[in-house]
Short mmCIF file of C-alpha atoms and ligand atoms in Angstrom, two decimals:
data_model
loop_
_atom_site.label_atom_id
_atom_site.label_comp_id
_atom_site.label_asym_id
_atom_site.label_seq_id
_atom_site.Cartn_x
_atom_site.Cartn_y
_atom_site.Cartn_z
CA MET A 1 108.36 79.55 128.98
CA ALA A 2 108.38 78.22 125.14
CA ALA A 3 106.35 76.19 123.34
CA VAL A 4 107.96 73.06 123.78
CA SER A 5 105.70 70.25 122.22
CA PRO A 6 108.82 68.64 120.46
CA ILE A 7 110.40 67.38 123.29
CA LEU A 8 107.16 66.04 124.74
CA SER A 9 106.24 62.53 124.93
CA PRO A 10 103.38 62.50 126.63
CA SER A 11 102.47 59.34 126.06
CA ILE A 12 105.66 57.46 128.15
CA ASN A 13 104.04 54.83 130.18
CA PRO A 14 105.58 54.72 133.58
CA HIS A 15 105.41 50.45 133.40
CA ALA A 16 107.84 50.36 130.04
CA ILE A 17 111.27 51.09 131.45
CA ASP A 18 114.38 48.45 131.05
CA SER A 19 115.20 48.16 135.18
CA PRO A 20 112.16 49.42 137.61
CA ALA A 21 114.77 51.14 139.67
CA ARG A 22 112.96 53.05 143.09
CA LEU A 23 113.59 55.97 144.73
CA THR A 24 115.63 55.08 147.70
CA ASP A 25 118.34 57.75 149.36
CA SER A 26 121.26 57.24 150.97
CA HIS A 27 120.00 57.06 154.46
CA GLY A 28 117.51 54.09 153.24
CA ARG A 29 114.58 56.23 153.36
CA VAL A 30 112.20 55.40 150.49
CA ILE A 31 110.53 57.95 148.43
CA HIS A 32 107.18 57.80 146.89
CA ASP A 33 105.62 61.22 148.01
CA LEU A 34 106.22 64.17 145.38
CA ARG A 35 104.81 67.87 145.97
CA VAL A 36 105.05 69.49 142.89
CA SER A 37 104.31 73.72 142.21
CA ILE A 38 102.28 73.92 139.79
CA THR A 39 102.85 77.74 139.79
CA ASP A 40 104.33 80.48 141.66
CA ASN A 41 101.37 83.15 141.81
CA CYS A 42 99.13 83.58 145.20
CA ASN A 43 96.45 85.22 145.77
CA TYR A 44 97.56 85.62 149.46
CA LYS A 45 99.68 87.61 151.16
CA CYS A 46 99.51 86.10 154.76
CA VAL A 47 101.29 88.27 156.86
CA TYR A 48 103.62 85.23 158.33
CA CYS A 49 104.30 84.21 154.41
CA ARG A 50 104.99 86.98 152.29
CA THR A 51 106.26 90.55 152.73
CA GLY A 52 103.62 91.61 150.45
CA GLU A 53 106.25 93.55 148.62
CA VAL A 54 107.42 91.12 145.85
CA GLY A 55 105.15 88.94 143.73
CA ALA A 56 106.03 85.69 141.61
CA GLN A 57 109.49 85.40 141.56
CA PHE A 58 109.63 82.09 139.58
CA PRO A 59 108.28 80.85 135.83
CA GLU A 60 105.95 78.24 135.48
CA LEU A 61 106.70 75.21 133.08
CA GLN A 62 103.74 74.49 130.63
CA ILE A 63 101.10 71.73 132.42
CA GLU A 64 102.13 68.39 129.91
CA GLU A 65 106.00 70.03 130.89
CA TYR A 66 104.38 69.26 134.44
CA LEU A 67 102.54 65.80 133.73
CA ARG A 68 105.75 64.59 131.49
CA LEU A 69 108.10 65.09 134.86
CA ILE A 70 105.45 63.32 136.84
CA ARG A 71 105.69 60.63 134.36
CA LEU A 72 109.51 60.02 135.29
CA PHE A 73 109.01 59.84 138.74
CA VAL A 74 106.05 57.56 138.83
CA SER A 75 107.87 55.40 137.09
CA LEU A 76 110.69 55.44 139.47
CA GLY A 77 107.95 54.70 142.52
CA ILE A 78 106.25 57.53 143.60
CA THR A 79 102.64 56.86 144.30
CA LYS A 80 101.48 59.70 145.67
CA VAL A 81 100.96 63.54 144.27
CA ARG A 82 99.98 67.01 145.91
CA LEU A 83 99.67 69.41 143.33
CA THR A 84 100.56 72.99 145.33
CA GLY A 85 102.44 76.48 144.82
CA GLY A 86 101.90 79.58 145.25
CA GLU A 87 98.09 79.45 144.57
CA PRO A 88 97.73 76.10 142.80
CA LEU A 89 93.68 76.71 141.89
CA LEU A 90 95.32 80.00 140.14
CA ARG A 91 96.93 77.73 137.49
CA ARG A 92 94.86 77.31 134.51
CA GLY A 93 94.28 74.03 132.99
CA LEU A 94 94.64 72.14 136.50
CA VAL A 95 91.69 70.17 135.91
CA GLU A 96 92.83 68.68 133.15
CA MET A 97 96.12 68.03 134.96
CA VAL A 98 94.24 66.25 137.11
CA GLU A 99 91.98 64.16 134.78
CA GLU A 100 96.05 63.18 133.29
CA LEU A 101 97.10 62.77 136.43
CA ALA A 102 94.13 59.76 137.39
CA ARG A 103 94.94 58.11 134.24
CA LEU A 104 98.37 57.56 135.94
CA ARG A 105 99.10 53.86 137.50
CA THR A 106 102.36 53.69 140.16
CA LEU A 107 104.88 51.38 139.22
CA ALA A 108 101.75 48.26 141.08
CA GLY A 109 99.54 49.57 138.69
CA GLN A 110 97.10 51.00 141.25
CA PRO A 111 95.65 54.92 140.72
CA LEU A 112 98.26 57.41 142.29
CA ASP A 113 97.11 59.06 145.66
CA LEU A 114 96.18 62.50 143.93
CA ALA A 115 95.75 65.57 146.57
CA ILE A 116 96.18 69.20 146.39
CA THR A 117 97.15 72.02 149.30
CA THR A 118 95.37 75.33 148.84
CA ASN A 119 94.40 78.46 150.69
CA GLY A 120 90.32 77.82 149.49
CA HIS A 121 89.79 81.01 148.13
CA LEU A 122 88.38 79.55 144.42
CA LEU A 123 87.70 76.15 146.03
CA GLU A 124 83.34 76.86 145.95
CA SER A 125 83.50 75.81 142.23
CA LEU A 126 86.74 73.86 141.56
CA ALA A 127 85.97 71.40 144.28
CA ALA A 128 83.27 69.19 142.56
CA PRO A 129 85.13 69.67 138.70
CA LEU A 130 88.40 68.62 140.35
CA LYS A 131 86.78 65.78 142.46
CA ALA A 132 85.04 64.94 138.82
CA ALA A 133 88.67 65.02 137.16
CA GLY A 134 89.93 62.05 139.65
CA LEU A 135 90.91 64.06 143.07
CA HIS A 136 91.09 62.42 145.92
CA ARG A 137 91.74 64.57 149.04
CA ALA A 138 92.68 68.64 149.77
CA THR A 139 93.79 70.20 152.23
CA VAL A 140 92.59 73.52 153.09
CA SER A 141 95.29 76.23 154.53
CA MET A 142 93.11 78.78 157.40
CA ASP A 143 94.68 79.90 160.30
CA ALA A 144 91.81 81.48 162.31
CA VAL A 145 88.62 80.56 162.43
CA ASP A 146 87.21 84.74 162.89
CA ALA A 147 87.16 86.49 159.48
CA PRO A 148 88.47 89.37 161.46
CA THR A 149 91.24 87.71 162.31
CA PHE A 150 91.66 85.54 158.62
CA GLU A 151 91.61 88.67 156.57
CA ARG A 152 94.56 90.47 159.16
CA ILE A 153 96.48 87.75 158.03
CA THR A 154 95.51 86.75 154.29
CA ARG A 155 95.59 90.86 153.61
CA VAL A 156 91.92 89.83 151.62
CA PRO A 157 88.96 91.43 152.43
CA GLY A 158 86.22 88.76 152.27
CA SER A 159 88.54 85.86 152.63
CA PHE A 160 87.32 83.82 155.43
CA ASN A 161 83.89 83.52 153.97
CA LYS A 162 85.44 82.47 150.30
CA VAL A 163 87.54 79.82 152.13
CA LEU A 164 84.38 78.46 154.99
CA ARG A 165 82.24 78.12 151.83
CA GLY A 166 85.34 76.17 149.91
CA ILE A 167 85.86 74.15 152.81
CA ARG A 168 82.35 73.17 152.75
CA ALA A 169 82.08 72.67 149.06
CA ALA A 170 85.48 70.67 148.71
CA ARG A 171 83.30 68.25 151.98
CA ALA A 172 80.14 68.49 150.22
CA ALA A 173 82.52 67.04 146.60
CA GLY A 174 84.04 64.41 148.75
CA LEU A 175 87.64 65.43 148.41
CA THR A 176 87.87 63.36 152.04
CA PRO A 177 89.38 63.54 154.49
CA LEU A 178 89.07 67.18 154.21
CA LYS A 179 91.88 68.65 156.27
CA VAL A 180 92.72 72.18 157.40
CA ASN A 181 95.80 73.56 158.11
CA CYS A 182 96.46 76.38 160.53
CA VAL A 183 100.09 77.58 161.27
CA LEU A 184 100.56 78.66 164.70
CA LEU A 185 102.61 81.72 165.79
CA ARG A 186 102.66 82.60 169.00
CA GLY A 187 101.28 86.26 170.37
CA PHE A 188 99.21 86.26 166.54
CA ASN A 189 96.71 83.55 166.05
CA ASP A 190 97.39 80.84 169.25
CA ASP A 191 94.61 82.36 170.93
CA GLN A 192 92.44 80.47 168.15
CA ILE A 193 93.67 76.76 169.25
CA GLU A 194 90.48 75.92 171.06
CA ALA A 195 88.88 77.73 168.98
CA PHE A 196 90.15 75.45 166.24
CA ALA A 197 89.29 72.20 167.88
CA HIS A 198 85.39 72.97 168.27
CA PHE A 199 85.67 74.19 164.49
CA ALA A 200 87.12 70.36 164.05
CA ARG A 201 83.95 68.96 165.30
CA ARG A 202 81.07 71.39 163.70
CA GLU A 203 82.95 71.36 160.49
CA ASN A 204 84.07 67.65 160.37
CA VAL A 205 87.34 68.68 159.68
CA VAL A 206 90.74 67.32 160.71
CA VAL A 207 92.37 70.55 161.85
CA ARG A 208 96.53 69.86 161.60
CA PHE A 209 97.71 72.41 163.75
CA ILE A 210 101.74 72.99 162.19
CA GLU A 211 104.45 74.55 163.82
CA PHE A 212 105.91 77.88 161.76
CA MET A 213 108.89 76.92 160.23
CA PRO A 214 111.83 79.69 159.30
CA LEU A 215 110.87 79.97 155.87
CA GLU A 216 108.99 83.52 155.03
CA GLU A 217 110.02 86.02 152.52
CA GLY A 218 111.23 88.39 155.79
CA ARG A 219 112.54 87.97 158.74
CA LEU A 220 109.82 86.83 161.39
CA TRP A 221 110.83 83.38 163.38
CA THR A 222 112.52 83.22 166.39
CA PRO A 223 112.20 79.88 168.32
CA GLU A 224 109.87 81.65 170.51
CA ILE A 225 107.48 82.55 168.24
CA VAL A 226 107.19 78.59 167.48
CA VAL A 227 104.25 77.17 169.28
CA PRO A 228 105.05 73.62 170.28
CA LEU A 229 103.28 70.59 169.70
CA ALA A 230 103.16 69.97 173.44
CA GLU A 231 101.53 73.27 174.65
CA ILE A 232 98.87 72.17 172.29
CA VAL A 233 97.77 69.23 172.91
CA ALA A 234 97.84 70.58 176.66
CA ARG A 235 95.20 73.41 175.57
CA ILE A 236 92.90 71.57 173.86
CA GLY A 237 92.93 68.55 176.23
CA ARG A 238 91.87 71.14 178.93
CA VAL A 239 88.85 71.75 176.78
CA LEU A 240 88.12 69.12 175.08
CA PRO A 241 89.97 65.81 176.10
CA LEU A 242 91.98 64.26 173.50
CA VAL A 243 93.45 60.55 173.44
CA GLU A 244 96.29 59.89 170.86
CA LEU A 245 95.53 58.05 167.43
CA PRO A 246 97.86 55.71 165.66
CA PRO A 247 99.80 56.79 162.71
CA ARG A 248 97.79 55.56 159.57
CA GLU A 249 101.15 54.96 157.45
CA ALA A 250 104.82 54.70 158.65
CA GLY A 251 106.49 58.79 157.77
CA GLU A 252 102.43 60.51 158.49
CA THR A 253 103.95 63.89 159.37
CA ALA A 254 100.84 64.73 161.58
CA ARG A 255 100.59 62.91 165.03
CA ARG A 256 97.47 62.32 165.25
CA TYR A 257 94.67 62.90 168.10
CA GLY A 258 90.88 62.00 168.54
CA PHE A 259 88.90 63.79 170.87
CA ALA A 260 87.65 61.42 173.83
CA ASP A 261 84.28 61.35 172.64
CA GLY A 262 85.06 59.85 169.74
CA GLN A 263 83.67 62.75 168.09
CA GLY A 264 86.36 64.20 165.14
CA GLU A 265 90.32 64.64 165.12
CA ILE A 266 93.00 66.92 165.00
CA GLY A 267 96.57 66.49 164.12
CA ILE A 268 99.87 68.40 164.81
CA ILE A 269 102.89 68.61 162.65
CA ALA A 270 105.94 69.52 164.41
CA PRO A 271 109.15 70.13 162.44
CA VAL A 272 110.47 72.22 165.17
CA THR A 273 109.97 70.55 168.05
CA GLN A 274 109.65 66.85 166.75
CA ALA A 275 111.35 66.44 163.80
CA PHE A 276 110.03 63.80 161.57
CA CYS A 277 113.14 63.81 159.03
CA GLY A 278 113.85 60.21 159.81
CA ALA A 279 110.94 59.08 157.88
CA CYS A 280 110.63 61.80 155.02
CA SER A 281 109.38 59.88 152.58
CA ARG A 282 109.07 63.26 150.03
CA LEU A 283 110.73 65.43 147.25
CA ARG A 284 109.84 68.34 145.93
CA LEU A 285 109.44 70.06 142.24
CA THR A 286 109.26 73.66 142.76
CA SER A 287 106.98 75.62 139.48
CA ASP A 288 110.09 75.99 137.25
CA GLY A 289 111.04 72.49 137.22
CA LYS A 290 113.84 71.98 139.96
CA ILE A 291 113.70 69.26 141.98
CA ARG A 292 114.48 70.02 146.10
CA THR A 293 115.13 66.97 148.48
CA CYS A 294 114.63 68.74 151.40
CA LEU A 295 112.27 72.24 152.29
CA PHE A 296 115.67 73.43 153.65
CA SER A 297 117.92 72.34 150.53
CA GLN A 298 120.76 74.80 150.19
CA VAL A 299 120.78 73.43 146.39
CA GLU A 300 118.45 73.02 143.44
CA HIS A 301 118.35 70.61 140.79
CA ASP A 302 118.01 71.79 137.43
CA LEU A 303 115.56 68.64 136.47
CA TYR A 304 114.06 70.79 133.70
CA GLY A 305 116.86 72.49 132.26
CA ARG A 306 117.71 68.97 131.64
CA LEU A 307 114.55 68.50 129.84
CA ARG A 308 115.15 71.49 128.12
CA ALA A 309 118.09 70.28 126.80
CA GLY A 310 116.92 67.40 125.26
CA GLU A 311 117.81 64.41 127.55
CA ALA A 312 115.96 61.77 127.11
CA ASP A 313 113.73 60.20 129.49
CA ALA A 314 116.23 57.19 130.51
CA GLU A 315 118.93 59.89 131.52
CA LEU A 316 116.17 61.97 132.90
CA ARG A 317 115.71 59.33 135.14
CA ALA A 318 119.02 58.41 135.73
CA TYR A 319 119.17 61.87 136.86
CA ILE A 320 116.32 62.15 139.56
CA LEU A 321 117.66 58.47 140.90
CA ARG A 322 121.23 60.57 141.04
CA THR A 323 119.84 63.50 142.81
CA VAL A 324 117.95 61.73 145.49
CA GLN A 325 121.01 60.11 146.67
CA GLY A 326 122.13 63.68 147.64
CA LYS A 327 118.77 63.74 150.05
CA GLU A 328 119.91 65.47 153.55
CA ALA A 329 119.60 63.27 156.74
CA ARG A 330 117.80 66.16 158.45
CA HIS A 331 117.22 69.78 158.62
CA HIS A 332 119.25 71.67 161.17
CA ILE A 333 116.00 74.82 162.40
CA GLY A 334 117.46 76.54 165.18
CA GLU A 335 120.69 74.79 165.61
CA PRO A 336 124.03 77.25 165.21
CA GLY A 337 124.52 78.09 161.39
CA PHE A 338 121.33 77.66 160.19
CA LEU A 339 120.71 78.53 157.09
CA LYS A 340 117.28 79.60 155.52
CA PRO A 341 117.05 77.85 152.22
CA SER A 342 117.49 80.59 149.43
CA ARG A 343 113.13 80.44 148.65
CA SER A 344 110.66 81.01 150.89
CA MET A 345 107.85 78.26 151.59
CA VAL A 346 105.41 79.84 148.73
CA HIS A 347 107.85 79.55 146.00
CA ILE A 348 108.92 76.13 147.17
CA GLY A 349 105.64 74.70 147.39
CA GLY A 350 104.19 73.83 150.95
N1 SAM B 401 98.41 78.60 148.88
C1 SAM B 401 98.62 77.17 149.10
C2 SAM B 401 97.92 76.99 150.35
O1 SAM B 401 97.65 78.44 150.98
O2 SAM B 401 97.84 76.02 151.34
C3 SAM B 401 99.73 76.34 148.92
C4 SAM B 401 101.29 77.11 148.88
S1 SAM B 401 101.03 77.10 150.78
C5 SAM B 401 102.66 78.16 151.11
C6 SAM B 401 101.04 75.95 151.86
C7 SAM B 401 101.32 75.65 153.39
O3 SAM B 401 102.60 76.16 153.83
C8 SAM B 401 100.28 76.48 153.36
O4 SAM B 401 99.43 75.75 154.97
C9 SAM B 401 100.68 77.68 154.95
O5 SAM B 401 99.93 78.35 156.12
C10 SAM B 401 102.09 76.92 155.25
N2 SAM B 401 103.32 77.88 155.19
C11 SAM B 401 103.82 78.89 154.72
N3 SAM B 401 104.82 79.45 155.40
C12 SAM B 401 104.82 78.54 156.30
C13 SAM B 401 106.15 78.66 157.22
N4 SAM B 401 107.21 79.58 157.37
N5 SAM B 401 105.97 77.46 158.11
C14 SAM B 401 104.69 76.68 158.59
N6 SAM B 401 104.20 76.22 157.40
C15 SAM B 401 104.20 77.18 156.23
#
């Protein structure tokens, strides 16, 4: 995108606002979690996510522009920022961006909770610099624990060992608790469930299984392809007994389970069979600066367009507050008339 330095105000102080308004939607949910896609590019073509025929579809903003927008959200009560994509480690200027984010303070004067979701391909060399820059935690996506299956999914030769080294580097750098997310599809990688439970213990990571949602570029999703939470718990429980753990925080997306011998933890994110919309505290900002109030939103809200048009911070804040009012009560996966959103997961920012 074109240079925009005149419209940037990187010195904006989140505390210096006239009347601190908090992001609360019309269903009474407090929004404190922002996911920001910082590139629409991805170096993997995971077969359940992408057709393999299209690349990036949406532009990127300059890092300073993301920072300006994020500061506005923080001034409205956002306390947690997760960087995602596309693949965020591909983004030039990422480490410097994290340094800037680490300087921000929440309305309560605390540092932001800073996390990243990555495929881990470039994490081996970036984990330590990101930690030094102020990143707290990483979630690495990994859909199989054996190299041939993994590489069939990513369509990138050598990817399994790259990601494994990335996971180990992230753990060594202290990007913890380190989570490994696995999207399960029946007949495709559900044979990996038990092996993932052993992997969680061996690698000292929290493995989280995610139910597949209708957010792929192609048309793969059916209710039958979803591997439901109950089945995952039952299957792991047969080889390694589990105990359910209490949520760490309200609105936590994953149901947590510990291994009965006290060594290790898994989580299950079940948006399809056990939707958690009622506790949703999230907003998303796409790589081209649009607000999405739900993964399944049918409309996007062009915050960046307003910034480009020269709107002042107060106007942009008012726009964000209004937009949040329209946050959807819930998604409608699996219901008659369900419509897929115009963007798939990789272009929204997962
Ligand atoms: N490239 C980064 C990564 O791989 O983590 C960030 C973007 S990726 C779209 C974020 C997460 O969304 C990944 O864990 C991916 O497996 C997950 N994902 C993609 N499509 C999905 C779908 N249809 N349902 C559930 N999760 C999905």
